[in-house]
Tab-separated table of C-alpha atoms in Angstrom:
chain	number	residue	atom	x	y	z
A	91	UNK	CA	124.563	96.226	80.853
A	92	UNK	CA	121.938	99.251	81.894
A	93	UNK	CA	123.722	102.464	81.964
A	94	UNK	CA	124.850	104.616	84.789
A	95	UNK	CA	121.739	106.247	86.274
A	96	UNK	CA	122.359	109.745	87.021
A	97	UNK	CA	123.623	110.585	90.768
A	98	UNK	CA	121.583	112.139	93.334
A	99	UNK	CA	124.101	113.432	95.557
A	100	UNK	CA	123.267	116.301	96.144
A	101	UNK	CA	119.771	118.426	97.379
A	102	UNK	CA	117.841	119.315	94.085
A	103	UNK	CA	117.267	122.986	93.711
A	104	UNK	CA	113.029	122.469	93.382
A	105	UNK	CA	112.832	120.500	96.697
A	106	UNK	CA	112.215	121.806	100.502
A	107	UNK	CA	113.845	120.359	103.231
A	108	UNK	CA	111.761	121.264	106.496
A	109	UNK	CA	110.957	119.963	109.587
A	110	UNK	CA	107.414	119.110	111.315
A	111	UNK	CA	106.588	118.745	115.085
A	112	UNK	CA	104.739	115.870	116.199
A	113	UNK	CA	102.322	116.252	118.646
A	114	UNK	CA	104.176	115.139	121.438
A	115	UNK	CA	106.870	117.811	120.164
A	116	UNK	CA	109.513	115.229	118.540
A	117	UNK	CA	111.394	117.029	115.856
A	118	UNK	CA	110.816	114.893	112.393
A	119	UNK	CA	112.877	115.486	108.944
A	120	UNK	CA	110.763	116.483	105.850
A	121	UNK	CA	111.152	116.834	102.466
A	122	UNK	CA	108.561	118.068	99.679
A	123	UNK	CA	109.253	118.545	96.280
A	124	UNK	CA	106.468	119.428	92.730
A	125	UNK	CA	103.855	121.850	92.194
A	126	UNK	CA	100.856	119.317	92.878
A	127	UNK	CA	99.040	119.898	89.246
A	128	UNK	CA	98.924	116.212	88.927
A	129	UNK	CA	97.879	115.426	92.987
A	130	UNK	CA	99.736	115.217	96.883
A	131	UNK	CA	101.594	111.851	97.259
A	132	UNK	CA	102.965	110.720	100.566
A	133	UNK	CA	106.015	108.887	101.054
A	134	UNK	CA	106.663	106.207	103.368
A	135	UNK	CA	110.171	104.716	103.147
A	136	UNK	CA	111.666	101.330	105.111
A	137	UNK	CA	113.189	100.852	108.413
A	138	UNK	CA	116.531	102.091	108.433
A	139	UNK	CA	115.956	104.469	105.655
A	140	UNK	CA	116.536	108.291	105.074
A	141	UNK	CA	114.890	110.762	102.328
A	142	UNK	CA	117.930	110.906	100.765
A	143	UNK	CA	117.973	107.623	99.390
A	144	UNK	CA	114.220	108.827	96.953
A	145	UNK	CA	115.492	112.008	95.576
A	146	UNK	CA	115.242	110.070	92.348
A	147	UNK	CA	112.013	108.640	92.656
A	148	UNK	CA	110.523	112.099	94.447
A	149	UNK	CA	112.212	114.094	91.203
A	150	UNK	CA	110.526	111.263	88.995
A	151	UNK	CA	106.879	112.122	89.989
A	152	UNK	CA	107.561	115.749	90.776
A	153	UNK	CA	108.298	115.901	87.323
A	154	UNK	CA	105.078	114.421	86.107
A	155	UNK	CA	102.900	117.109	88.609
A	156	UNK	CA	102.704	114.928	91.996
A	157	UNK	CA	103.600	117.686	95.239
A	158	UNK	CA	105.287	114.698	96.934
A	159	UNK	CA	105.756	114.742	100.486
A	160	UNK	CA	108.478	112.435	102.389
A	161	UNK	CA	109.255	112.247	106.099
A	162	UNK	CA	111.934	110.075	107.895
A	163	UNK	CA	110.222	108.214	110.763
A	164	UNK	CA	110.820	108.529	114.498
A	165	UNK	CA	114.475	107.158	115.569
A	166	UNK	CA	115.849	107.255	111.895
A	167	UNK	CA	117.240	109.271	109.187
A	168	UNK	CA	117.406	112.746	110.340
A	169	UNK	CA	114.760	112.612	112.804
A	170	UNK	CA	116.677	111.555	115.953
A	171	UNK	CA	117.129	108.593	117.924
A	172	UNK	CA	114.852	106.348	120.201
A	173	UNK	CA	118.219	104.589	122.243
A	174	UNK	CA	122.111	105.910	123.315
A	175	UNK	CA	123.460	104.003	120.388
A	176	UNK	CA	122.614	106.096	117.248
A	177	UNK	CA	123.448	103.433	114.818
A	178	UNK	CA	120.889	101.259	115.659
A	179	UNK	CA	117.117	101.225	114.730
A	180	UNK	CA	114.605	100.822	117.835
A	181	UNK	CA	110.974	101.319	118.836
A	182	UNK	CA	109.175	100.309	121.688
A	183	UNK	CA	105.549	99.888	120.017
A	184	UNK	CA	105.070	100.238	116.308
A	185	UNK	CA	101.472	102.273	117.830
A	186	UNK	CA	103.679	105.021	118.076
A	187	UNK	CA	104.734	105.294	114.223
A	188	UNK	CA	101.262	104.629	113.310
A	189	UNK	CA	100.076	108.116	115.842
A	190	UNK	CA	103.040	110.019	113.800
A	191	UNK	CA	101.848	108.802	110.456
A	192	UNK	CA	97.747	109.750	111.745
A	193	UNK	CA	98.790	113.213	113.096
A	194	UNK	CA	101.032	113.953	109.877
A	195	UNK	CA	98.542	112.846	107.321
A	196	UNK	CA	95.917	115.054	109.386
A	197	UNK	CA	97.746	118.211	108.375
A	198	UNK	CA	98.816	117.034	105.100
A	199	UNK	CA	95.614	116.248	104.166
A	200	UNK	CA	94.674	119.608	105.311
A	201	UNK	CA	96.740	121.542	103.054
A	202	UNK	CA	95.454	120.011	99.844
A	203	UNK	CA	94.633	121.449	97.094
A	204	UNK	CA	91.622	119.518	95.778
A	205	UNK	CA	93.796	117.428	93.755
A	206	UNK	CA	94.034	113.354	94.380
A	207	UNK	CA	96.146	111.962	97.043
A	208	UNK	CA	98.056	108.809	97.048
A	209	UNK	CA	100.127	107.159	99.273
A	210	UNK	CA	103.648	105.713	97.888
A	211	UNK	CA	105.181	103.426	100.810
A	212	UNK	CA	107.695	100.889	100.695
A	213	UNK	CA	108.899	98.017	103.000
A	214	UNK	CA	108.536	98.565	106.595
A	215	UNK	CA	106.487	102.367	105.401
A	216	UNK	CA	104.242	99.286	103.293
A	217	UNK	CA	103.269	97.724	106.454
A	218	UNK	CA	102.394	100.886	108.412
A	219	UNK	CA	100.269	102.113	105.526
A	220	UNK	CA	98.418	99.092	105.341
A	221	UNK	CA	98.076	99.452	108.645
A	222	UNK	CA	97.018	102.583	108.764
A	223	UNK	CA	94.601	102.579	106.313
A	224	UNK	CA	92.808	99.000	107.451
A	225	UNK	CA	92.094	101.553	110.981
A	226	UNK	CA	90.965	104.375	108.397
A	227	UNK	CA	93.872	106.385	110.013
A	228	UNK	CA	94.274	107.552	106.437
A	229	UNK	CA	92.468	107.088	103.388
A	230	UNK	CA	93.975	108.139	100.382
A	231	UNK	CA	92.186	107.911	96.804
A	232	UNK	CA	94.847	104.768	95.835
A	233	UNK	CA	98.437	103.911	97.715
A	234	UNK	CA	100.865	101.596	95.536
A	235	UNK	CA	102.840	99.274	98.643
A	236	UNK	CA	107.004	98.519	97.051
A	237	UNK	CA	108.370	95.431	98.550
A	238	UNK	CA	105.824	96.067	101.911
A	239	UNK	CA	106.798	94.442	105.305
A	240	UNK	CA	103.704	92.243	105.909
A	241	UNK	CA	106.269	89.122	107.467
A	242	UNK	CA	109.795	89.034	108.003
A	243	UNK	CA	112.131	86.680	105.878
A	244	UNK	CA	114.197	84.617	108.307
A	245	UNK	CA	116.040	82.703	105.481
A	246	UNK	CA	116.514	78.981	106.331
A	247	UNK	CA	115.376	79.455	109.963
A	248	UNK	CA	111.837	78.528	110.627
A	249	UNK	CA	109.669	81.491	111.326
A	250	UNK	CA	108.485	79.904	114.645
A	251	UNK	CA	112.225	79.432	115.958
A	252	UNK	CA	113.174	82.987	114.424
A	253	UNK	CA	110.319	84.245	116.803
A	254	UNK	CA	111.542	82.211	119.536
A	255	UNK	CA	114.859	83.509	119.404
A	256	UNK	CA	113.687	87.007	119.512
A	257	UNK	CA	111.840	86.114	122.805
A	258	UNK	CA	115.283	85.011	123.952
A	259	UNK	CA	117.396	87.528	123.206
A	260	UNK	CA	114.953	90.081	124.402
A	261	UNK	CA	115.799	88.433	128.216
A	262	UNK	CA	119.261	88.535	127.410
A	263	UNK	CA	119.923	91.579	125.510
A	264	UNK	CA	117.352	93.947	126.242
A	265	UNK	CA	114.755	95.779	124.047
A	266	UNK	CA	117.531	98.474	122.911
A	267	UNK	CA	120.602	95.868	122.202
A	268	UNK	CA	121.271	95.365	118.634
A	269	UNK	CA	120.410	92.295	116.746
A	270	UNK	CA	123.658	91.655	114.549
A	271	UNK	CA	126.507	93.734	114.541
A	272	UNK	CA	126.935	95.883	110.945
A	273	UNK	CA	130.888	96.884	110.283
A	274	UNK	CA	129.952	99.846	107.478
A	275	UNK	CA	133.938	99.608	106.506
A	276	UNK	CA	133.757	95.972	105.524
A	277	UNK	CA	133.826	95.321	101.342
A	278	UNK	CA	132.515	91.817	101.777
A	279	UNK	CA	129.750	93.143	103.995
A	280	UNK	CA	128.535	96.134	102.304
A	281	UNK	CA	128.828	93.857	98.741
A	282	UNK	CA	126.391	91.556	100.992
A	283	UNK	CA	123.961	94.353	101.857
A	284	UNK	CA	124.146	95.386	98.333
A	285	UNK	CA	123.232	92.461	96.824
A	286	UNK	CA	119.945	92.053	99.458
A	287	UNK	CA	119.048	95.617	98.270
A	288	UNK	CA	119.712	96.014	94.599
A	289	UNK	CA	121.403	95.080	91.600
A	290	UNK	CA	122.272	98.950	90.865
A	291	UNK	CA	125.989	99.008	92.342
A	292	UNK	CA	125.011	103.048	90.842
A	293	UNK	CA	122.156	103.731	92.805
A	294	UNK	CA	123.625	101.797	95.994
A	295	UNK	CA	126.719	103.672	95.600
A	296	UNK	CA	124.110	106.847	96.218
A	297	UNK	CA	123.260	105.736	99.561
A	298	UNK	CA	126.775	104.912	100.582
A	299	UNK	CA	127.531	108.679	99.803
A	300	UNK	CA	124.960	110.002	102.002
A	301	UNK	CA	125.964	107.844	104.689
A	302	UNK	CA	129.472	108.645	104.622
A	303	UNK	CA	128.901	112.298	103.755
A	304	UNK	CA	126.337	112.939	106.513
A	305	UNK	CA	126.843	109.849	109.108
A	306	UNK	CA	124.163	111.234	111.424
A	307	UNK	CA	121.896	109.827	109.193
A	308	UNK	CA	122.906	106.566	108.800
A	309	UNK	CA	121.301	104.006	110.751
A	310	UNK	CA	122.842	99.832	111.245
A	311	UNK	CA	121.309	97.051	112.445
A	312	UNK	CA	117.692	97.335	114.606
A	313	UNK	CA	117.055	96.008	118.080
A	314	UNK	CA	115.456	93.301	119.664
A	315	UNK	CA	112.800	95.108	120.545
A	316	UNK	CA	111.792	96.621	116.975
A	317	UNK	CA	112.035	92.418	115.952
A	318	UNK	CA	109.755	91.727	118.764
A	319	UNK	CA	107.358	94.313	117.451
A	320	UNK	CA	107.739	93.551	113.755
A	321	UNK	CA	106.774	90.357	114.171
A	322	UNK	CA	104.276	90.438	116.226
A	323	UNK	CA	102.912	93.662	113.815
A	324	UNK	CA	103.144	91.602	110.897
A	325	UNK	CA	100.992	88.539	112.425
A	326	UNK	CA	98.185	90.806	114.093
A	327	UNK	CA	97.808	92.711	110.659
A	328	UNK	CA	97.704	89.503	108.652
A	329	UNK	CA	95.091	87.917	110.914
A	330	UNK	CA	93.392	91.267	111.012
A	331	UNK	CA	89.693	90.771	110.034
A	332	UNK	CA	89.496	94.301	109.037
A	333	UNK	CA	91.553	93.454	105.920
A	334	UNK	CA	88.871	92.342	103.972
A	335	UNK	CA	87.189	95.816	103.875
A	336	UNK	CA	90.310	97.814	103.440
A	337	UNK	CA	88.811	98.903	99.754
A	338	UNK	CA	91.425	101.870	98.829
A	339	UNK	CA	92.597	101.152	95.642
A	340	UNK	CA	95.736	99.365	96.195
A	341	UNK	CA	99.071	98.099	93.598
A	342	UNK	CA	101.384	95.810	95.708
A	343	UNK	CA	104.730	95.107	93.942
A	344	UNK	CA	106.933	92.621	95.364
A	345	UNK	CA	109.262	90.076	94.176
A	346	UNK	CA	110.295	86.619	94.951
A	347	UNK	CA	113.590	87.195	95.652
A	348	UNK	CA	113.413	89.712	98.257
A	349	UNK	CA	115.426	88.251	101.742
A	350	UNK	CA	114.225	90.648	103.709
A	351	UNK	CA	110.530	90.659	103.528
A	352	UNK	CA	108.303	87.788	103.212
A	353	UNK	CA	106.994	86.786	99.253
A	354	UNK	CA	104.761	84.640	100.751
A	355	UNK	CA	102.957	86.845	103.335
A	356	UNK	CA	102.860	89.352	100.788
A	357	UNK	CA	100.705	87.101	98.528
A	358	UNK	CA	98.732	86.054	101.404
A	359	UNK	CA	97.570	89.845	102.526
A	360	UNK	CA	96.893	90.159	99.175
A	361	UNK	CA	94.421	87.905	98.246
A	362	UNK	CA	92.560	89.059	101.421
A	363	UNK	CA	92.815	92.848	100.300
A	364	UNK	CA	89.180	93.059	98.564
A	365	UNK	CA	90.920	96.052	95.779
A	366	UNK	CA	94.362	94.875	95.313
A	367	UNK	CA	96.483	94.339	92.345
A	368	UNK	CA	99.985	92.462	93.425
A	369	UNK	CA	102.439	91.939	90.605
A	370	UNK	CA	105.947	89.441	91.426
A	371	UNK	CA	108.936	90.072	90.319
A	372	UNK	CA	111.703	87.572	89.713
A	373	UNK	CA	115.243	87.152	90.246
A	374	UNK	CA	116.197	90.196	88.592
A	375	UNK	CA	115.231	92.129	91.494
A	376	UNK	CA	115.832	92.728	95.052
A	377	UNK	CA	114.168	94.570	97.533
A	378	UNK	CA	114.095	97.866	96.631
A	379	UNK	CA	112.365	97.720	93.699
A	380	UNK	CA	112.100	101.489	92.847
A	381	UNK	CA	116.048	101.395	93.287
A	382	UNK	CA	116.668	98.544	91.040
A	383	UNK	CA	118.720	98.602	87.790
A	384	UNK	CA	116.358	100.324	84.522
A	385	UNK	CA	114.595	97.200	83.586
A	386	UNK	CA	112.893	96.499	86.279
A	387	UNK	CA	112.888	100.281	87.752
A	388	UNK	CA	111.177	101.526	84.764
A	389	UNK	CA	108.948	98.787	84.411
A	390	UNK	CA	107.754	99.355	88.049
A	391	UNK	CA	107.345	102.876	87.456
A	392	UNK	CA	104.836	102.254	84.402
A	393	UNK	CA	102.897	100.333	86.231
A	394	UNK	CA	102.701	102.478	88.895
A	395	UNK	CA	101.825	105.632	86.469
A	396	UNK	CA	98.588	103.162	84.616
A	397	UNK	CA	97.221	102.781	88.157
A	398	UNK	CA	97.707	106.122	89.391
A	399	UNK	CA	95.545	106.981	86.260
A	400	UNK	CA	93.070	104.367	86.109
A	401	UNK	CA	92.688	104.972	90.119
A	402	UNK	CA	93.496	108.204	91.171
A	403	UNK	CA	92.530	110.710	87.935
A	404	UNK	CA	93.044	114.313	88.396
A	405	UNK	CA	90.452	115.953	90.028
């Protein structure tokens, strides 16, 4: 059995929680944390996540130099909420995540301090990078992409009658109604969630605490509408001719287990990407690969340190 991993329960003393005003004057939730000697990293995290959830990971590469910079996106964490239920995650056009990340990275990348930056992003924060930096919205020196969101995993429904049911339910529900319903008290459930996430009961355990501890973070199920847009995101930026010139240095890991993202759309994007390097994991990990139990966590993180390296040297 891996041992315990520490627990990050509580706001490390070295970090800065902050805020930062988007141009339209929404309020988003900050954290930074390390002295930058090695470089600036951004963090993008998933749909549904908070900064909480990285304040291993952040105290990981702080530790090795890396200023490290991670925001919670529009509608989530602790930066508000886009409908009148504030347990569910919503947006009305994944544009307007994409013009949060462009005016963020505009100031970050401002601030620097000559050093290399690097773009850490996982799941649904995988997509939007890639995104992002296909437009040359941002263009960091190398990005490494955990689990990204480049098509949803619909299980044993077919992808073309998951979509269809989306369509559906957006008549009948609405844009803002939830997609499944989410009972947080539930042992069977939450066991189910875990199991979809991780293999660390220790590090899942974590993000329980937050939630309970500080439920105006926690976020359930998302809407309709954010469906609607994820798959039709997902399609556009697979099809997307500009792929094939998107030439920042780029590690995608993913693994074949993951039921939440798509294994094979992440394989597909990335033999189109003309500088990627995609590694697979097996059934010994879930989804959140950074959060996984030691052997593959620390395996992740070596490869992530020998391409930060080879790809983005200090300055």
């Amino acid at each position: 059995m891996q041992p315990n991993p520490p627990q990050f329960r509580s706001w490390p003393e070295q970090g800065t929680l902050d805020r930062w005003v988007a141009p339209d004057g929404w309020v988003h939730r900050i954290y930074r944390m390390g002295d930058g000697s090695r470089g600036r990293m951004l963090m993008l995290t998933g749909r549904g996540d908070m900064v909480e959830k990285y304040l291993e990971i952040m105290s990981y590469f702080a530790e090795r130099g890396w200023a490290i910079t991670a925001f919670d996106w529009r509608g989530q964490g602790g930066s508000g909420r886009l409908t009148a239920n504030p347990f569910v995650g919503h947006i009305a056009d994944l544009g307007q995540w994409i013009a949060d990340l462009q005016a963020f990275a505009a100031q970050w990348e401002d601030k620097g301090k000559g050093g290399p930056d690097v773009i850490l992003a996982h799941s649904m924060g995988g997509f939007l990078a890639l995104r992002a930096m296909s437009e040359k919205i941002v263009q960091p020196n190398a990005a490494v992409l955990t689990a990204p969101m480049l098509g949803l995993n619909s299980g044993h429904i077919p992808a073309w009658l998951a979509r269809l049911i989306v369509k559906v339910m957006l008549r009948i529900a609405g844009p803002s109604g939830a997609a499944w319903t989410q009972n947080e008290e539930s042992a069977v459930r939450l066991r189910a969630r875990q199991r979809r996430l991780t293999h660390s009961l220790s590090r899942y355990d974590d993000e329980l605490h937050w939630r309970r501890t500080t439920p105006e973070i926690s976020l359930g199920p998302p809407t309709w509408g954010w469906l609607d847009q994820a798959y039709k995101g997902t399609a556009a930026l697979e099809h997307d001719p500009a792929l094939e010139y998107m030439d920042v240095p780029t590690l995608i890991l993913g693994t074949d287990a993951d039921q939440l993202v798509s294994p094979a759309a992440i394989r597909r994007v990335a033999a189109r990407l003309p500088n990627a390097t995609l590694h697979m994991y097996g059934a010994e990990c879930a989804h959140e690969i950074l959060r996984e139990d030691d052997a593959v966590r620390l395996d992740a993180l070596a490869r992530i340190d020998a391409f930060w390296d080879a790809h983005a040297p200090v300055a």
